[in-house]
PDB file of C-alpha atoms and ligand atoms in Angstrom:
ATOM      1  CA  MET A   1     100.340  73.023  71.563  1.00  0.00           C
ATOM      2  CA  ILE A   2      99.948  71.796  74.742  1.00  0.00           C
ATOM      3  CA  ARG A   3      99.916  74.304  77.696  1.00  0.00           C
ATOM      4  CA  LEU A   4     101.528  73.720  80.761  1.00  0.00           C
ATOM      5  CA  SER A   5     100.777  77.240  82.876  1.00  0.00           C
ATOM      6  CA  GLU A   6      99.184  80.785  81.807  1.00  0.00           C
ATOM      7  CA  ARG A   7     102.720  81.570  80.083  1.00  0.00           C
ATOM      8  CA  VAL A   8     104.222  78.122  79.418  1.00  0.00           C
ATOM      9  CA  SER A   9     103.231  75.870  76.390  1.00  0.00           C
ATOM     10  CA  TYR A  10     105.254  73.228  73.791  1.00  0.00           C
ATOM     11  CA  ILE A  11     104.723  71.576  70.928  1.00  0.00           C
ATOM     12  CA  LYS A  12     105.287  67.924  71.139  1.00  0.00           C
ATOM     13  CA  ALA A  13     108.050  65.928  69.290  1.00  0.00           C
ATOM     14  CA  THR A  14     107.863  64.035  66.357  1.00  0.00           C
ATOM     15  CA  GLU A  15     109.832  60.949  64.853  1.00  0.00           C
ATOM     16  CA  GLU A  16     108.794  61.159  61.162  1.00  0.00           C
ATOM     17  CA  PRO A  17     110.517  63.661  60.602  1.00  0.00           C
ATOM     18  CA  LEU A  18     112.463  63.563  63.463  1.00  0.00           C
ATOM     19  CA  SER A  19     111.958  66.774  65.566  1.00  0.00           C
ATOM     20  CA  ALA A  20     112.275  67.597  69.118  1.00  0.00           C
ATOM     21  CA  ASP A  21     109.430  68.811  71.176  1.00  0.00           C
ATOM     22  CA  VAL A  22     109.668  72.852  71.240  1.00  0.00           C
ATOM     23  CA  GLY A  23     108.876  74.878  74.194  1.00  0.00           C
ATOM     24  CA  LEU A  24     106.867  78.085  74.246  1.00  0.00           C
ATOM     25  CA  VAL A  25     107.097  80.918  76.930  1.00  0.00           C
ATOM     26  CA  PHE A  26     104.689  83.917  76.125  1.00  0.00           C
ATOM     27  CA  GLY A  27     106.934  87.032  77.220  1.00  0.00           C
ATOM     28  CA  ASP A  28     105.411  90.475  77.241  1.00  0.00           C
ATOM     29  CA  ARG A  29     107.538  91.115  74.545  1.00  0.00           C
ATOM     30  CA  CYS A  30     108.756  88.173  72.582  1.00  0.00           C
ATOM     31  CA  LEU A  31     107.495  84.651  72.367  1.00  0.00           C
ATOM     32  CA  TRP A  32     110.410  82.483  73.757  1.00  0.00           C
ATOM     33  CA  LEU A  33     111.352  79.346  72.170  1.00  0.00           C
ATOM     34  CA  TYR A  34     113.251  76.481  73.786  1.00  0.00           C
ATOM     35  CA  ASP A  35     114.277  74.581  70.553  1.00  0.00           C
ATOM     36  CA  VAL A  36     112.427  75.147  67.202  1.00  0.00           C
ATOM     37  CA  GLY A  37     112.638  71.287  65.869  1.00  0.00           C
ATOM     38  CA  ASN A  38     112.708  70.295  62.704  1.00  0.00           C
ATOM     39  CA  ASN A  39     109.428  69.691  61.097  1.00  0.00           C
ATOM     40  CA  PRO A  40     107.280  71.987  58.861  1.00  0.00           C
ATOM     41  CA  LEU A  41     104.601  71.406  60.483  1.00  0.00           C
ATOM     42  CA  ILE A  42     105.674  72.870  63.709  1.00  0.00           C
ATOM     43  CA  THR A  43     107.531  75.616  61.902  1.00  0.00           C
ATOM     44  CA  ALA A  44     103.784  76.600  60.176  1.00  0.00           C
ATOM     45  CA  GLU A  45     102.388  76.350  63.920  1.00  0.00           C
ATOM     46  CA  LEU A  46     105.155  78.618  65.244  1.00  0.00           C
ATOM     47  CA  ARG A  47     105.268  80.957  62.220  1.00  0.00           C
ATOM     48  CA  GLY A  48     101.213  81.714  63.374  1.00  0.00           C
ATOM     49  CA  ILE A  49     101.979  83.209  66.164  1.00  0.00           C
ATOM     50  CA  ASP A  50     101.702  86.983  65.930  1.00  0.00           C
ATOM     51  CA  LEU A  51     104.868  87.644  68.229  1.00  0.00           C
ATOM     52  CA  PRO A  52     108.527  88.672  67.782  1.00  0.00           C
ATOM     53  CA  LYS A  53     110.681  85.199  68.640  1.00  0.00           C
ATOM     54  CA  ALA A  54     113.892  84.713  70.551  1.00  0.00           C
ATOM     55  CA  ALA A  55     114.932  81.217  70.426  1.00  0.00           C
ATOM     56  CA  VAL A  56     117.515  79.560  73.528  1.00  0.00           C
ATOM     57  CA  LEU A  57     119.080  76.292  71.632  1.00  0.00           C
ATOM     58  CA  SER A  58     119.448  73.393  73.949  1.00  0.00           C
ATOM     59  CA  HIS A  59     122.182  71.913  71.835  1.00  0.00           C
ATOM     60  CA  PHE A  60     123.430  71.377  68.252  1.00  0.00           C
ATOM     61  CA  HIS A  61     121.776  68.340  67.032  1.00  0.00           C
ATOM     62  CA  PRO A  62     119.611  69.130  63.941  1.00  0.00           C
ATOM     63  CA  ASP A  63     116.024  67.424  65.164  1.00  0.00           C
ATOM     64  CA  HIS A  64     116.284  70.283  68.322  1.00  0.00           C
ATOM     65  CA  THR A  65     117.894  73.405  65.473  1.00  0.00           C
ATOM     66  CA  GLY A  66     116.954  72.706  61.950  1.00  0.00           C
ATOM     67  CA  ALA A  67     114.125  74.973  61.554  1.00  0.00           C
ATOM     68  CA  LEU A  68     115.964  78.023  62.801  1.00  0.00           C
ATOM     69  CA  ALA A  69     116.436  79.624  59.384  1.00  0.00           C
ATOM     70  CA  ASP A  70     112.741  79.860  58.999  1.00  0.00           C
ATOM     71  CA  ILE A  71     111.714  80.812  62.332  1.00  0.00           C
ATOM     72  CA  SER A  72     113.223  84.104  62.083  1.00  0.00           C
ATOM     73  CA  ALA A  73     114.307  84.651  65.393  1.00  0.00           C
ATOM     74  CA  LYS A  74     115.006  88.053  66.147  1.00  0.00           C
ATOM     75  CA  ARG A  75     117.648  86.774  69.421  1.00  0.00           C
ATOM     76  CA  VAL A  76     119.347  83.745  69.425  1.00  0.00           C
ATOM     77  CA  TYR A  77     120.995  81.971  72.704  1.00  0.00           C
ATOM     78  CA  LEU A  78     123.273  79.553  72.409  1.00  0.00           C
ATOM     79  CA  SER A  79     126.482  77.861  73.894  1.00  0.00           C
ATOM     80  CA  ALA A  80     130.010  78.576  72.190  1.00  0.00           C
ATOM     81  CA  TYR A  81     129.678  75.019  71.064  1.00  0.00           C
ATOM     82  CA  THR A  82     126.545  75.243  69.420  1.00  0.00           C
ATOM     83  CA  LYS A  83     127.686  78.549  67.597  1.00  0.00           C
ATOM     84  CA  LYS A  84     130.229  76.440  65.538  1.00  0.00           C
ATOM     85  CA  TYR A  85     127.317  74.838  63.721  1.00  0.00           C
ATOM     86  CA  ILE A  86     124.861  77.457  63.840  1.00  0.00           C
ATOM     87  CA  GLY A  87     127.397  80.136  63.062  1.00  0.00           C
ATOM     88  CA  PHE A  88     125.597  83.098  64.703  1.00  0.00           C
ATOM     89  CA  GLY A  89     123.351  84.304  68.013  1.00  0.00           C
ATOM     90  CA  GLU A  90     124.549  85.335  71.300  1.00  0.00           C
ATOM     91  CA  THR A  91     126.896  82.953  73.122  1.00  0.00           C
ATOM     92  CA  VAL A  92     126.070  81.899  76.898  1.00  0.00           C
ATOM     93  CA  ALA A  93     129.017  81.689  79.130  1.00  0.00           C
ATOM     94  CA  ASP A  94     127.074  81.451  82.184  1.00  0.00           C
ATOM     95  CA  ASP A  95     123.820  82.335  83.553  1.00  0.00           C
ATOM     96  CA  VAL A  96     121.677  84.593  82.089  1.00  0.00           C
ATOM     97  CA  TYR A  97     118.981  86.227  83.689  1.00  0.00           C
ATOM     98  CA  ILE A  98     115.765  87.598  81.392  1.00  0.00           C
ATOM     99  CA  ASN A  99     112.814  89.719  82.871  1.00  0.00           C
ATOM    100  CA  ASP A 100     110.043  89.469  79.894  1.00  0.00           C
ATOM    101  CA  GLY A 101     106.755  89.529  82.136  1.00  0.00           C
ATOM    102  CA  ALA A 102     108.309  85.811  82.532  1.00  0.00           C
ATOM    103  CA  GLU A 103     111.435  85.572  84.916  1.00  0.00           C
ATOM    104  CA  LEU A 104     113.837  83.617  82.672  1.00  0.00           C
ATOM    105  CA  HIS A 105     116.809  81.857  83.986  1.00  0.00           C
ATOM    106  CA  ILE A 106     118.915  80.196  81.019  1.00  0.00           C
ATOM    107  CA  PHE A 107     121.846  78.052  82.368  1.00  0.00           C
ATOM    108  CA  LEU A 108     124.582  75.724  81.191  1.00  0.00           C
ATOM    109  CA  LEU A 109     123.881  72.010  81.692  1.00  0.00           C
ATOM    110  CA  PRO A 110     126.897  69.726  81.738  1.00  0.00           C
ATOM    111  CA  SER A 111     125.773  66.522  79.844  1.00  0.00           C
ATOM    112  CA  SER A 112     126.802  63.304  78.937  1.00  0.00           C
ATOM    113  CA  HIS A 113     124.265  63.466  75.701  1.00  0.00           C
ATOM    114  CA  SER A 114     125.845  66.222  74.002  1.00  0.00           C
ATOM    115  CA  LYS A 115     128.566  68.959  74.585  1.00  0.00           C
ATOM    116  CA  GLY A 116     127.439  72.902  75.203  1.00  0.00           C
ATOM    117  CA  ALA A 117     123.748  71.767  76.446  1.00  0.00           C
ATOM    118  CA  LEU A 118     121.975  75.025  77.700  1.00  0.00           C
ATOM    119  CA  GLY A 119     118.692  74.602  79.932  1.00  0.00           C
ATOM    120  CA  LEU A 120     116.111  77.341  80.440  1.00  0.00           C
ATOM    121  CA  GLU A 121     114.090  77.780  83.868  1.00  0.00           C
ATOM    122  CA  THR A 122     110.954  80.070  84.155  1.00  0.00           C
ATOM    123  CA  ASP A 123     107.837  79.477  86.196  1.00  0.00           C
ATOM    124  CA  ASP A 124     108.210  76.949  87.961  1.00  0.00           C
ATOM    125  CA  PHE A 125     109.544  74.695  84.947  1.00  0.00           C
ATOM    126  CA  ALA A 126     113.026  73.766  83.670  1.00  0.00           C
ATOM    127  CA  PHE A 127     113.416  73.094  79.815  1.00  0.00           C
ATOM    128  CA  LEU A 128     116.366  70.235  79.844  1.00  0.00           C
ATOM    129  CA  GLY A 129     116.239  69.300  76.388  1.00  0.00           C
ATOM    130  CA  ASP A 130     118.199  65.611  75.614  1.00  0.00           C
ATOM    131  CA  GLY A 131     121.044  67.192  78.422  1.00  0.00           C
ATOM    132  CA  ILE A 132     120.085  64.697  81.053  1.00  0.00           C
ATOM    133  CA  TYR A 133     120.114  61.508  78.743  1.00  0.00           C
ATOM    134  CA  SER A 134     123.010  58.931  78.045  1.00  0.00           C
ATOM    135  CA  MET A 135     125.190  58.835  75.152  1.00  0.00           C
ATOM    136  CA  GLN A 136     126.289  55.953  72.787  1.00  0.00           C
ATOM    137  CA  LYS A 137     129.650  54.068  73.193  1.00  0.00           C
ATOM    138  CA  GLY A 138     130.083  51.084  71.313  1.00  0.00           C
ATOM    139  CA  GLY A 139     126.327  50.339  70.848  1.00  0.00           C
ATOM    140  CA  ARG A 140     125.765  50.905  74.846  1.00  0.00           C
ATOM    141  CA  ALA A 141     124.084  53.538  76.275  1.00  0.00           C
ATOM    142  CA  VAL A 142     126.046  55.057  78.580  1.00  0.00           C
ATOM    143  CA  TYR A 143     127.113  58.363  81.332  1.00  0.00           C
ATOM    144  CA  ASN A 144     130.243  59.778  81.685  1.00  0.00           C
ATOM    145  CA  ALA A 145     130.259  59.536  85.353  1.00  0.00           C
ATOM    146  CA  THR A 146     131.717  62.976  86.023  1.00  0.00           C
ATOM    147  CA  LEU A 147     129.635  64.822  83.653  1.00  0.00           C
ATOM    148  CA  LEU A 148     126.644  62.850  85.527  1.00  0.00           C
ATOM    149  CA  LYS A 149     127.913  64.426  88.700  1.00  0.00           C
ATOM    150  CA  ASP A 150     127.764  67.764  87.183  1.00  0.00           C
ATOM    151  CA  THR A 151     124.203  67.516  85.897  1.00  0.00           C
ATOM    152  CA  LEU A 152     123.321  66.222  89.350  1.00  0.00           C
ATOM    153  CA  ASP A 153     124.976  69.657  90.676  1.00  0.00           C
ATOM    154  CA  CYS A 154     123.331  71.556  88.183  1.00  0.00           C
ATOM    155  CA  LEU A 155     119.745  70.273  88.518  1.00  0.00           C
ATOM    156  CA  LYS A 156     120.234  70.758  92.335  1.00  0.00           C
ATOM    157  CA  ARG A 157     120.678  74.258  91.855  1.00  0.00           C
ATOM    158  CA  LEU A 158     117.522  74.891  89.899  1.00  0.00           C
ATOM    159  CA  SER A 159     114.373  76.070  92.073  1.00  0.00           C
ATOM    160  CA  ALA A 160     111.820  74.517  89.235  1.00  0.00           C
ATOM    161  CA  LYS A 161     109.549  71.818  90.378  1.00  0.00           C
ATOM    162  CA  THR A 162     108.751  70.211  86.819  1.00  0.00           C
ATOM    163  CA  PHE A 163     111.825  69.421  84.327  1.00  0.00           C
ATOM    164  CA  LEU A 164     110.646  69.038  80.913  1.00  0.00           C
ATOM    165  CA  LEU A 165     112.289  66.563  78.953  1.00  0.00           C
ATOM    166  CA  SER A 166     112.687  66.628  74.992  1.00  0.00           C
ATOM    167  CA  HIS A 167     111.460  63.207  73.137  1.00  0.00           C
ATOM    168  CA  ASP A 168     110.126  61.902  76.701  1.00  0.00           C
ATOM    169  CA  PRO A 169     106.382  60.579  76.218  1.00  0.00           C
ATOM    170  CA  GLN A 170     105.794  62.334  79.152  1.00  0.00           C
ATOM    171  CA  TYR A 171     107.434  65.295  78.787  1.00  0.00           C
ATOM    172  CA  ALA A 172     106.809  67.232  81.871  1.00  0.00           C
ATOM    173  CA  ARG A 173     107.974  64.751  84.778  1.00  0.00           C
ATOM    174  CA  PRO A 174     108.135  65.605  88.835  1.00  0.00           C
ATOM    175  CA  ARG A 175     111.552  66.947  89.574  1.00  0.00           C
ATOM    176  CA  GLY A 176     112.415  64.301  92.492  1.00  0.00           C
ATOM    177  CA  GLU A 177     111.175  61.326  90.276  1.00  0.00           C
ATOM    178  CA  VAL A 178     113.891  62.719  87.563  1.00  0.00           C
ATOM    179  CA  THR A 179     116.968  63.232  90.145  1.00  0.00           C
ATOM    180  CA  ALA A 180     115.890  59.977  91.891  1.00  0.00           C
ATOM    181  CA  GLU A 181     116.811  58.237  88.470  1.00  0.00           C
ATOM    182  CA  LEU A 182     119.847  59.960  87.905  1.00  0.00           C
ATOM    183  CA  GLU A 183     120.895  59.844  91.650  1.00  0.00           C
ATOM    184  CA  GLU A 184     120.432  55.580  91.025  1.00  0.00           C
ATOM    185  CA  ILE A 185     122.771  55.650  88.099  1.00  0.00           C
ATOM    186  CA  TYR A 186     125.160  57.718  89.623  1.00  0.00           C
ATOM    187  CA  SER A 187     125.560  55.099  92.620  1.00  0.00           C
ATOM    188  CA  ARG A 188     126.260  52.470  90.277  1.00  0.00           C
ATOM    189  CA  ARG A 189     129.632  54.188  89.036  1.00  0.00           C
ATOM    190  CA  ARG A 190     132.961  52.308  89.599  1.00  0.00           C
ATOM    191  CA  LYS A 191     136.096  53.914  90.584  1.00  0.00           C
ATOM    192  CA  GLU A 192     137.900  52.752  87.715  1.00  0.00           C
ATOM    193  CA  GLU A 193     135.509  53.155  84.901  1.00  0.00           C
ATOM    194  CA  ALA A 194     135.051  56.381  83.222  1.00  0.00           C
ATOM    195  CA  TYR A 195     131.326  55.604  82.339  1.00  0.00           C
ATOM    196  CA  ILE A 196     128.157  53.870  84.098  1.00  0.00           C
ATOM    197  CA  GLU A 197     125.653  51.622  81.889  1.00  0.00           C
ATOM    198  CA  VAL A 198     122.193  52.406  81.843  1.00  0.00           C
ATOM    199  CA  ARG A 199     120.058  49.356  82.427  1.00  0.00           C
ATOM    200  CA  GLU A 200     117.573  49.049  80.077  1.00  0.00           C
TER     201      GLU A 200
HETATM  202 ZN1  LIG B   1     120.285  65.710  70.741  1.00  0.00          ZN
END
């Protein structure tokens, strides 16, 4: 587990098996998880923390949600789209604010990568999961131009100074650096094209 602040930590993503990073926010009553990963070693580490758990699911992909059944979270927050895959939980349809010692802000994150993405903001950090990533289309990595604009507008409304990005070796990255990269991609959009190609 890697500590980012008094209340915020994370457990690193793995590639075999494929598992996203798990974000941890230590509240006064609950341990809040942003994604639950999909690796038995991570699950064991989480189960070893003796606090009631609540989970916020970034999106439906199994590397982010696969371990849910083994975590015994007493509350699960997800988007309506993710709920189609998971089958239960509290649907987040707009901003949700929770005070558990830590101030939590769950928000809808428009995303090219996946429908129904959620972010979680707390304590100067914003967990973004895979939400700001591109999608694959015909073997190319692309952004949907309209969605990318919505992603950028959403990020502008956040107050966090550090963005936390799943699968990124750096994980915690300065907000300005991340938005500058996305702005650069958005600046290359062409009127007649719905998608913007990502340069390798
Ligand atoms: Zn994903």
